[in-house]
mmCIF file of C-alpha atoms in Angstrom:
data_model
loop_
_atom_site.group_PDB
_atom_site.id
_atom_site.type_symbol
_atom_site.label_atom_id
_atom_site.label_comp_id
_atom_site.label_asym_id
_atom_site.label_seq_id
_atom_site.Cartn_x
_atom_site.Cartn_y
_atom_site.Cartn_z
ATOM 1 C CA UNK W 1 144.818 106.836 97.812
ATOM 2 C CA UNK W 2 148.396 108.301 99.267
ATOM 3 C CA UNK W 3 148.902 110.767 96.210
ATOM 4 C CA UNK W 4 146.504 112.060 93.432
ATOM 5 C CA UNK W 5 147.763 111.293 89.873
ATOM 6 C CA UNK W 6 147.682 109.448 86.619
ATOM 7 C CA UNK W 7 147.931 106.237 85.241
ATOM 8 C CA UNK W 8 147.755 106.471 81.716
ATOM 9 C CA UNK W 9 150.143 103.792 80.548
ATOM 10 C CA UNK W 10 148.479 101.269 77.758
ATOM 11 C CA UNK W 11 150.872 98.953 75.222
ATOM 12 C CA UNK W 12 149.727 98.393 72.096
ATOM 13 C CA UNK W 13 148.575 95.043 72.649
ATOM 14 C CA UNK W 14 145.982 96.191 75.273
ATOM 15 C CA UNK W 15 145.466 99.091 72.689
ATOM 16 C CA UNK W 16 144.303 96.746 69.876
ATOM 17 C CA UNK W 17 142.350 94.162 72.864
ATOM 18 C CA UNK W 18 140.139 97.569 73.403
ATOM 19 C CA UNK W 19 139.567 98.584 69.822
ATOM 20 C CA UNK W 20 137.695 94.983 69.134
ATOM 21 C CA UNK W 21 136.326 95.014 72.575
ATOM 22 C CA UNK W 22 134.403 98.457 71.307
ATOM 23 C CA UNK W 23 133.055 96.384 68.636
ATOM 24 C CA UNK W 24 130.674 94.422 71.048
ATOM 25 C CA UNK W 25 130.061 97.619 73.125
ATOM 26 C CA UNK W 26 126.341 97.447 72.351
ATOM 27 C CA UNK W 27 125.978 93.497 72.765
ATOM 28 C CA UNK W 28 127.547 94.287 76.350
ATOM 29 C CA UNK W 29 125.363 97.237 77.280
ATOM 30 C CA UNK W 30 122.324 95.714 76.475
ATOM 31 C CA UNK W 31 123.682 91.869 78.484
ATOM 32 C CA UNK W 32 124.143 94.115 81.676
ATOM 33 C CA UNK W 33 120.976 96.543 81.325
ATOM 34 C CA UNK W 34 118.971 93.552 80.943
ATOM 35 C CA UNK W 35 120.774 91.975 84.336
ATOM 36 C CA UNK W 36 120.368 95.422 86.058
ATOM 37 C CA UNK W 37 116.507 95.008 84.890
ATOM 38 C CA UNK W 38 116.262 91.349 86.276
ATOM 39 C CA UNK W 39 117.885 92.609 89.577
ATOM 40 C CA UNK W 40 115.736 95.638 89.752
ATOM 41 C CA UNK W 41 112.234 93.506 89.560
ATOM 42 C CA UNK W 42 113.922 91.288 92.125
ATOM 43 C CA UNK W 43 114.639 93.564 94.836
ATOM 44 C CA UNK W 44 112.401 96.612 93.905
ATOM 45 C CA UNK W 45 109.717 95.651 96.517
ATOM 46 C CA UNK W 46 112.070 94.620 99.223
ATOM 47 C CA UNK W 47 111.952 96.986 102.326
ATOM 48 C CA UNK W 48 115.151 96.445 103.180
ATOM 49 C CA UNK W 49 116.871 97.136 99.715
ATOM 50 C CA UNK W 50 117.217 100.224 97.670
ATOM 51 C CA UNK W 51 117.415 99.840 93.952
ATOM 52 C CA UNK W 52 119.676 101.903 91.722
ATOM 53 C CA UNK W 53 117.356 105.432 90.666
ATOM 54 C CA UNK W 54 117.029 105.540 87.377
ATOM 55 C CA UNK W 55 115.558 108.634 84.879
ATOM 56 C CA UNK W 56 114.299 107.989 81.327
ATOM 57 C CA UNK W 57 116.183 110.883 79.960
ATOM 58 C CA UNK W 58 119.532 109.215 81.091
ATOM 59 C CA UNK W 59 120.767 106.413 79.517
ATOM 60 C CA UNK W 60 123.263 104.272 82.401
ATOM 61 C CA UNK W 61 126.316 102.227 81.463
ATOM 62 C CA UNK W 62 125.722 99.711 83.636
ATOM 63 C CA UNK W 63 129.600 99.100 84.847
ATOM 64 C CA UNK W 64 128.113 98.303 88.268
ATOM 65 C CA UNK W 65 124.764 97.647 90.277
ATOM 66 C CA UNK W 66 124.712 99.682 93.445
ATOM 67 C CA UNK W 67 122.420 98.457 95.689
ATOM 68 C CA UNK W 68 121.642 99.919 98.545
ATOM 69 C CA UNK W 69 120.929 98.287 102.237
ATOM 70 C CA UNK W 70 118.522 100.166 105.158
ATOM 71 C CA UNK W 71 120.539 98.775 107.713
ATOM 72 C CA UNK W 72 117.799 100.057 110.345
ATOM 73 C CA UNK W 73 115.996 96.977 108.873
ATOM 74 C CA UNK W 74 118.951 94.514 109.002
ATOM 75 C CA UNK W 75 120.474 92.411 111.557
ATOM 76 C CA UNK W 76 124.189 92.820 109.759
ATOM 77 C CA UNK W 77 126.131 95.724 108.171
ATOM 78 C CA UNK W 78 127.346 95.789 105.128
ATOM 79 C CA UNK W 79 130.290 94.514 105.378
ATOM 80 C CA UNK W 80 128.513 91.371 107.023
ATOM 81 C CA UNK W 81 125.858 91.386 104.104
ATOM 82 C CA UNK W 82 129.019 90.886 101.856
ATOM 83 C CA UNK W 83 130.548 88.076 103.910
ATOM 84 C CA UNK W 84 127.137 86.304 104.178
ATOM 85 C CA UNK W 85 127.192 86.551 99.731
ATOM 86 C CA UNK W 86 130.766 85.391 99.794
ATOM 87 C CA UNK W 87 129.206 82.040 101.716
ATOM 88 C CA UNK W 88 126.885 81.717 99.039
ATOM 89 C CA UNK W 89 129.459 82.353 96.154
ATOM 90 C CA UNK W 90 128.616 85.436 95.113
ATOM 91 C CA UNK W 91 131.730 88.012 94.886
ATOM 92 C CA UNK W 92 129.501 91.619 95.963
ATOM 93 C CA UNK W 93 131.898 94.220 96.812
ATOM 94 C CA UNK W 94 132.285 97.762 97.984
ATOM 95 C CA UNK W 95 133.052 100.113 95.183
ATOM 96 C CA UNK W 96 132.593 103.733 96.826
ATOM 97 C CA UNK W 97 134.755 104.993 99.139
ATOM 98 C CA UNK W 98 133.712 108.742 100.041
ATOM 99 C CA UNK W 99 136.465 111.374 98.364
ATOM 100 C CA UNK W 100 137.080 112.545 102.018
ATOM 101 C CA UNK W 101 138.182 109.300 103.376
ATOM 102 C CA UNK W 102 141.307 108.825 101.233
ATOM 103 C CA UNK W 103 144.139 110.157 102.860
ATOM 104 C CA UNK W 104 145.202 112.307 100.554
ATOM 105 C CA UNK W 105 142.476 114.403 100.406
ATOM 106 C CA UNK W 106 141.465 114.153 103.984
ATOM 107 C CA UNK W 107 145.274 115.620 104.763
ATOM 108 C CA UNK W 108 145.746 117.982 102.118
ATOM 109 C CA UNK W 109 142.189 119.663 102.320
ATOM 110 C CA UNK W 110 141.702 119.017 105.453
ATOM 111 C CA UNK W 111 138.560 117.406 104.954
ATOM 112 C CA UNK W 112 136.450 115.541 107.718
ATOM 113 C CA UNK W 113 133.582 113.317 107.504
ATOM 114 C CA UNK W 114 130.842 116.028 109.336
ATOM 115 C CA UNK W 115 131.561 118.276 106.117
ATOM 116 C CA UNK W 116 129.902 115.123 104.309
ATOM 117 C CA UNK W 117 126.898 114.696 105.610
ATOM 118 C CA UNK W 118 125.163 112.881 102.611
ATOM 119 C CA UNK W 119 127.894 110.466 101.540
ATOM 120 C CA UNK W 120 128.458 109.846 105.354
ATOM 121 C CA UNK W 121 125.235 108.082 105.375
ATOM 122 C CA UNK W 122 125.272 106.928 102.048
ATOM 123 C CA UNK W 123 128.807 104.875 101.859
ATOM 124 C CA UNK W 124 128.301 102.368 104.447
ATOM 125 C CA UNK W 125 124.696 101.222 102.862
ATOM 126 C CA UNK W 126 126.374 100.327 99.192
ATOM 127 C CA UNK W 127 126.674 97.422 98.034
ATOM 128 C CA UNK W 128 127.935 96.524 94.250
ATOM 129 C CA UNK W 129 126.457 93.326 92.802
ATOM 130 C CA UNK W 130 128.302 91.402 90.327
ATOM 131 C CA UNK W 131 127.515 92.438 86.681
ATOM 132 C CA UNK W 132 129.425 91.721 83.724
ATOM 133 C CA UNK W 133 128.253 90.889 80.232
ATOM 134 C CA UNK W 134 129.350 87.296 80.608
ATOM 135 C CA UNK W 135 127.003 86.544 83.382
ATOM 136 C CA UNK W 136 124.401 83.537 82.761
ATOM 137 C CA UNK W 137 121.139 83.461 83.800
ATOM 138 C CA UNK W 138 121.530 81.554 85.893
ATOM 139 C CA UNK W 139 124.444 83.134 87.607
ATOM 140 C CA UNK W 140 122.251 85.650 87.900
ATOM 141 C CA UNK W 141 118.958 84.165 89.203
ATOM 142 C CA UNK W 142 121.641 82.597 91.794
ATOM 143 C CA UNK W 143 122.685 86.274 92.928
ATOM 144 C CA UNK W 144 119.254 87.352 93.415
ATOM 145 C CA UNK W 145 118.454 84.135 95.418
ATOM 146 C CA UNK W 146 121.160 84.603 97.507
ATOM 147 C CA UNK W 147 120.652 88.185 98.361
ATOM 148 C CA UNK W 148 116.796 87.775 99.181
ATOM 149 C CA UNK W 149 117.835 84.843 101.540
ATOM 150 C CA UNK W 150 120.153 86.758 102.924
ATOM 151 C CA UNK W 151 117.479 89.779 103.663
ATOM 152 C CA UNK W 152 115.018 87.267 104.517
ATOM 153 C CA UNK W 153 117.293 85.786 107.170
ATOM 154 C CA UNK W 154 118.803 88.764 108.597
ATOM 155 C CA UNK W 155 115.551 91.171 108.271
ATOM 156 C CA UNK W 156 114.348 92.816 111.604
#
C-alpha cells in the first residue's frame, strides 16, 4: 500500500450480481463453516499447526481459514510450506500483512516492526487455506491430505 484511500466504485451490473449473491448468503456460510469444521478436526491435534480460535458467543464468516504454522517444529517457513501446497495443487496464500509493513504507514507514522511485537511473531506463521463455498469434498479432503503430508514430511 503506497497511499491510504478508497475504492468504492461498483456498476450496476456488479450491483445487481451482489443483490442475488445475498440470496444464497446462508447456503454459503454454512458450505464454508462446515469446511472450516472438517479442517479444524484435521489439523486440531497436529503439533505443528495452530487452528483458527474460535468462541461460542461469536459467530465467524468464514471468508478465510488462517492456519497457523510453529515453525520451531518445521523444517520450512512459510513461504516454503506454501510452495510445497502449490506442488500438490493446492493455491494457500498469505493474506495478512502487518499494518506497519506497508509503506505508507511505516513512512507516514513512522512505524517500525519492534513497536509490533505480537504481529511480528504472528505474520510470518499464517497461512490462509483455500475456502470458498464451491469447494467439493473432495477438494477438500485433498487440502487436508496435502497439508498433513506436508507437516509429516517437513516435521522436526
Amino acid at each position: 500500500m503506497v497511499l491510504p484511500g478508497f475504492k468504492c466504485n461498483m456498476s450496476d451490473i456488479m450491483a445487481a450480481i451482489g443483490l442475488r449473491q445475498l440470496e444464497k448468503l446462508d447456503a454459503f456460510h454454512a458450505r464454508r463453516a462446515a469446511i472450516a469444521r472438517a479442517y479444524t478436526d484435521a489439523f486440531a491435534e497436529v503439533p505443528q499447526l495452530q487452528v483458527p480460535t474460535e468462541r461460542p458467543d461469536v459467530r465467524t464468516a468464514w471468508h478465510i481459514y488462517a492456519l497457523r504454522l510453529h515453525l520451531d517444529q518445521l523444517r520450512i517457513n512459510r513461504s516454503q510450506f506454501i510452495e510445497e501446497l502449490r506442488q500438490r495443487h493446492i493455491s494457500a496464500s498469505v493474506h495478512f500483512i502487518p499494518l506497519h509493513r506497508m509503506r505508507f504507514y511505516a513512512e507516514h507514522y513512522g512505524l517500525r516492526p519492534e513497536q509490533f511485537p505480537v504481529a511480528e511473531h504472528e505474520a510470518p506463521r499464517l497461512v490462509s487455506l483455500p475456502l470458498h463455498p464451491l469447494l467439493t469434498d473432495q477438494d477438500v479432503a485433498d487440502i487436508i491430505d496435502a497439508t498433513l503430508y506436508v507437516v509429516k514430511n517437513f516435521a522436526r
